[in-house]
Amino acid sequence: QVQLVESGGGLVQAGGSLRLSCAASRSIFRINAMGWYRQAPGEQRELVATITNGGSTNYGDSVKGRFTISRENAKNTVYLQMSSLRPEDTAVYYCYLFFMARDYWGQGTQVTVSS
């Protein structure tokens, strides 16, 4: 079992920045696939960014060049630095990891970008 706790969401004006954090309840050193997804009202959950244990990253097309994912294994934490935020980035952001053949999700953190 792994618990994930997100933090760092909030209200920001367009063009602003936020950093999300996701703390895992166990060591993430051997967990390869971790990332962030988001879901806006009435929309399907979509990929934001993923990162492997080796540091390889993958981003959704809509956030490339604006968001940066990173991980700090010593703190069992994954981060999402979001810059140049747009109103269409408004969503609940979920932390995700895959471990022992199971998906784990955090409870989500709301990000609201005002125009």
PDB file of C-alpha atoms in Angstrom:
ATOM      1  CA  GLN A   1       0.000   0.000   0.000  1.00  0.00           C
ATOM      2  CA  VAL A   2       1.108   3.521  -0.816  1.00  0.00           C
ATOM      3  CA  GLN A   3      -0.548   6.757   0.219  1.00  0.00           C
ATOM      4  CA  LEU A   4       0.001   9.890  -1.826  1.00  0.00           C
ATOM      5  CA  VAL A   5      -0.632  13.370  -0.499  1.00  0.00           C
ATOM      6  CA  GLU A   6      -0.642  16.349  -2.835  1.00  0.00           C
ATOM      7  CA  SER A   7      -0.175  19.956  -1.805  1.00  0.00           C
ATOM      8  CA  GLY A   8       0.495  23.339  -3.365  1.00  0.00           C
ATOM      9  CA  GLY A   9      -2.688  23.966  -5.295  1.00  0.00           C
ATOM     10  CA  GLY A  10      -4.591  27.216  -5.152  1.00  0.00           C
ATOM     11  CA  LEU A  11      -5.808  30.256  -7.030  1.00  0.00           C
ATOM     12  CA  VAL A  12      -3.410  32.118  -9.312  1.00  0.00           C
ATOM     13  CA  GLN A  13      -3.733  34.710 -12.047  1.00  0.00           C
ATOM     14  CA  ALA A  14      -3.009  33.854 -15.658  1.00  0.00           C
ATOM     15  CA  GLY A  15       0.701  34.031 -16.320  1.00  0.00           C
ATOM     16  CA  GLY A  16       1.548  33.076 -12.770  1.00  0.00           C
ATOM     17  CA  SER A  17       3.276  30.049 -11.305  1.00  0.00           C
ATOM     18  CA  LEU A  18       2.581  27.306  -8.790  1.00  0.00           C
ATOM     19  CA  ARG A  19       4.514  24.313  -7.536  1.00  0.00           C
ATOM     20  CA  LEU A  20       2.701  21.143  -6.621  1.00  0.00           C
ATOM     21  CA  SER A  21       4.195  18.513  -4.339  1.00  0.00           C
ATOM     22  CA  CYS A  22       3.285  14.878  -3.901  1.00  0.00           C
ATOM     23  CA  ALA A  23       4.594  13.047  -0.863  1.00  0.00           C
ATOM     24  CA  ALA A  24       4.540   9.248  -0.860  1.00  0.00           C
ATOM     25  CA  SER A  25       4.182   7.174   2.291  1.00  0.00           C
ATOM     26  CA  ARG A  26       7.036   4.882   1.320  1.00  0.00           C
ATOM     27  CA  SER A  27      10.352   5.104  -0.429  1.00  0.00           C
ATOM     28  CA  ILE A  28      10.040   5.927  -4.109  1.00  0.00           C
ATOM     29  CA  PHE A  29      13.604   4.931  -4.893  1.00  0.00           C
ATOM     30  CA  ARG A  30      12.540   1.751  -6.672  1.00  0.00           C
ATOM     31  CA  ILE A  31       9.278   3.099  -8.079  1.00  0.00           C
ATOM     32  CA  ASN A  32       9.773   3.758 -11.744  1.00  0.00           C
ATOM     33  CA  ALA A  33       6.614   5.371 -13.038  1.00  0.00           C
ATOM     34  CA  MET A  34       5.354   8.475 -11.263  1.00  0.00           C
ATOM     35  CA  GLY A  35       3.533  11.483 -12.526  1.00  0.00           C
ATOM     36  CA  TRP A  36       0.724  13.975 -12.568  1.00  0.00           C
ATOM     37  CA  TYR A  37      -2.663  13.906 -14.239  1.00  0.00           C
ATOM     38  CA  ARG A  38      -5.442  16.458 -14.193  1.00  0.00           C
ATOM     39  CA  GLN A  39      -9.185  16.529 -14.636  1.00  0.00           C
ATOM     40  CA  ALA A  40     -11.281  19.562 -15.432  1.00  0.00           C
ATOM     41  CA  PRO A  41     -15.060  19.593 -14.849  1.00  0.00           C
ATOM     42  CA  GLY A  42     -16.833  17.580 -17.505  1.00  0.00           C
ATOM     43  CA  GLU A  43     -13.571  16.384 -18.998  1.00  0.00           C
ATOM     44  CA  GLN A  44     -11.635  13.135 -18.915  1.00  0.00           C
ATOM     45  CA  ARG A  45      -8.538  12.805 -16.789  1.00  0.00           C
ATOM     46  CA  GLU A  46      -5.492  13.652 -18.898  1.00  0.00           C
ATOM     47  CA  LEU A  47      -1.769  13.209 -18.649  1.00  0.00           C
ATOM     48  CA  VAL A  48       0.218  16.197 -17.468  1.00  0.00           C
ATOM     49  CA  ALA A  49       3.681  14.752 -16.927  1.00  0.00           C
ATOM     50  CA  THR A  50       5.497  11.576 -15.939  1.00  0.00           C
ATOM     51  CA  ILE A  51       8.995  10.846 -14.720  1.00  0.00           C
ATOM     52  CA  THR A  52      10.930   7.601 -14.445  1.00  0.00           C
ATOM     53  CA  ASN A  53      13.408   6.553 -11.809  1.00  0.00           C
ATOM     54  CA  GLY A  54      16.143   7.392 -14.260  1.00  0.00           C
ATOM     55  CA  GLY A  55      14.822  10.907 -14.709  1.00  0.00           C
ATOM     56  CA  SER A  56      13.263  10.522 -18.142  1.00  0.00           C
ATOM     57  CA  THR A  57      10.245  12.777 -18.515  1.00  0.00           C
ATOM     58  CA  ASN A  58       7.178  12.926 -20.685  1.00  0.00           C
ATOM     59  CA  TYR A  59       4.690  15.797 -20.972  1.00  0.00           C
ATOM     60  CA  GLY A  60       1.233  16.328 -22.327  1.00  0.00           C
ATOM     61  CA  ASP A  61       1.243  18.504 -25.424  1.00  0.00           C
ATOM     62  CA  SER A  62      -0.678  21.313 -23.747  1.00  0.00           C
ATOM     63  CA  VAL A  63       1.919  21.820 -21.001  1.00  0.00           C
ATOM     64  CA  LYS A  64       5.199  21.275 -22.853  1.00  0.00           C
ATOM     65  CA  GLY A  65       7.594  24.134 -22.281  1.00  0.00           C
ATOM     66  CA  ARG A  66       5.579  25.489 -19.334  1.00  0.00           C
ATOM     67  CA  PHE A  67       5.560  22.708 -16.745  1.00  0.00           C
ATOM     68  CA  THR A  68       8.478  20.784 -15.270  1.00  0.00           C
ATOM     69  CA  ILE A  69       8.257  17.522 -13.345  1.00  0.00           C
ATOM     70  CA  SER A  70      10.967  16.429 -10.947  1.00  0.00           C
ATOM     71  CA  ARG A  71      11.466  13.940  -8.148  1.00  0.00           C
ATOM     72  CA  GLU A  72      13.476  13.914  -4.949  1.00  0.00           C
ATOM     73  CA  ASN A  73      13.877  10.304  -3.887  1.00  0.00           C
ATOM     74  CA  ALA A  74      15.415  11.215  -0.535  1.00  0.00           C
ATOM     75  CA  LYS A  75      12.162  12.971   0.391  1.00  0.00           C
ATOM     76  CA  ASN A  76       9.835  10.484  -1.348  1.00  0.00           C
ATOM     77  CA  THR A  77       8.417  13.444  -3.212  1.00  0.00           C
ATOM     78  CA  VAL A  78       7.507  14.353  -6.779  1.00  0.00           C
ATOM     79  CA  TYR A  79       7.076  17.956  -7.831  1.00  0.00           C
ATOM     80  CA  LEU A  80       5.312  19.759 -10.645  1.00  0.00           C
ATOM     81  CA  GLN A  81       6.528  23.281 -11.338  1.00  0.00           C
ATOM     82  CA  MET A  82       3.888  25.111 -13.353  1.00  0.00           C
ATOM     83  CA  SER A  83       4.671  28.390 -15.089  1.00  0.00           C
ATOM     84  CA  SER A  84       2.871  30.655 -17.558  1.00  0.00           C
ATOM     85  CA  LEU A  85      -0.411  29.293 -16.260  1.00  0.00           C
ATOM     86  CA  ARG A  86      -3.524  29.699 -18.370  1.00  0.00           C
ATOM     87  CA  PRO A  87      -7.215  29.565 -17.455  1.00  0.00           C
ATOM     88  CA  GLU A  88      -7.450  26.265 -19.339  1.00  0.00           C
ATOM     89  CA  ASP A  89      -5.000  24.765 -16.827  1.00  0.00           C
ATOM     90  CA  THR A  90      -7.761  24.960 -14.215  1.00  0.00           C
ATOM     91  CA  ALA A  91      -8.392  21.427 -12.947  1.00  0.00           C
ATOM     92  CA  VAL A  92      -7.928  19.034 -10.082  1.00  0.00           C
ATOM     93  CA  TYR A  93      -4.375  17.718 -10.269  1.00  0.00           C
ATOM     94  CA  TYR A  94      -3.715  14.139  -9.189  1.00  0.00           C
ATOM     95  CA  CYS A  95      -0.440  12.510  -8.288  1.00  0.00           C
ATOM     96  CA  TYR A  96       0.052   8.999  -9.627  1.00  0.00           C
ATOM     97  CA  LEU A  97       2.428   6.104  -9.297  1.00  0.00           C
ATOM     98  CA  PHE A  98       2.552   2.517 -10.436  1.00  0.00           C
ATOM     99  CA  PHE A  99       3.877  -0.022  -7.948  1.00  0.00           C
ATOM    100  CA  MET A 100       3.601  -3.783  -7.573  1.00  0.00           C
ATOM    101  CA  ALA A 101       1.204  -4.036 -10.521  1.00  0.00           C
ATOM    102  CA  ARG A 102      -1.146  -1.435  -9.083  1.00  0.00           C
ATOM    103  CA  ASP A 103      -2.060   2.167  -9.803  1.00  0.00           C
ATOM    104  CA  TYR A 104      -2.064   4.561  -6.874  1.00  0.00           C
ATOM    105  CA  TRP A 105      -3.666   7.999  -6.887  1.00  0.00           C
ATOM    106  CA  GLY A 106      -3.635  10.919  -4.518  1.00  0.00           C
ATOM    107  CA  GLN A 107      -6.786  12.714  -3.427  1.00  0.00           C
ATOM    108  CA  GLY A 108      -6.148  15.609  -5.781  1.00  0.00           C
ATOM    109  CA  THR A 109      -5.403  19.288  -5.363  1.00  0.00           C
ATOM    110  CA  GLN A 110      -7.382  22.077  -7.017  1.00  0.00           C
ATOM    111  CA  VAL A 111      -5.604  24.540  -9.281  1.00  0.00           C
ATOM    112  CA  THR A 112      -7.628  27.514 -10.454  1.00  0.00           C
ATOM    113  CA  VAL A 113      -6.225  30.038 -12.916  1.00  0.00           C
ATOM    114  CA  SER A 114      -8.132  33.295 -13.270  1.00  0.00           C
ATOM    115  CA  SER A 115      -8.055  35.376 -16.432  1.00  0.00           C
TER     116      SER A 115
END
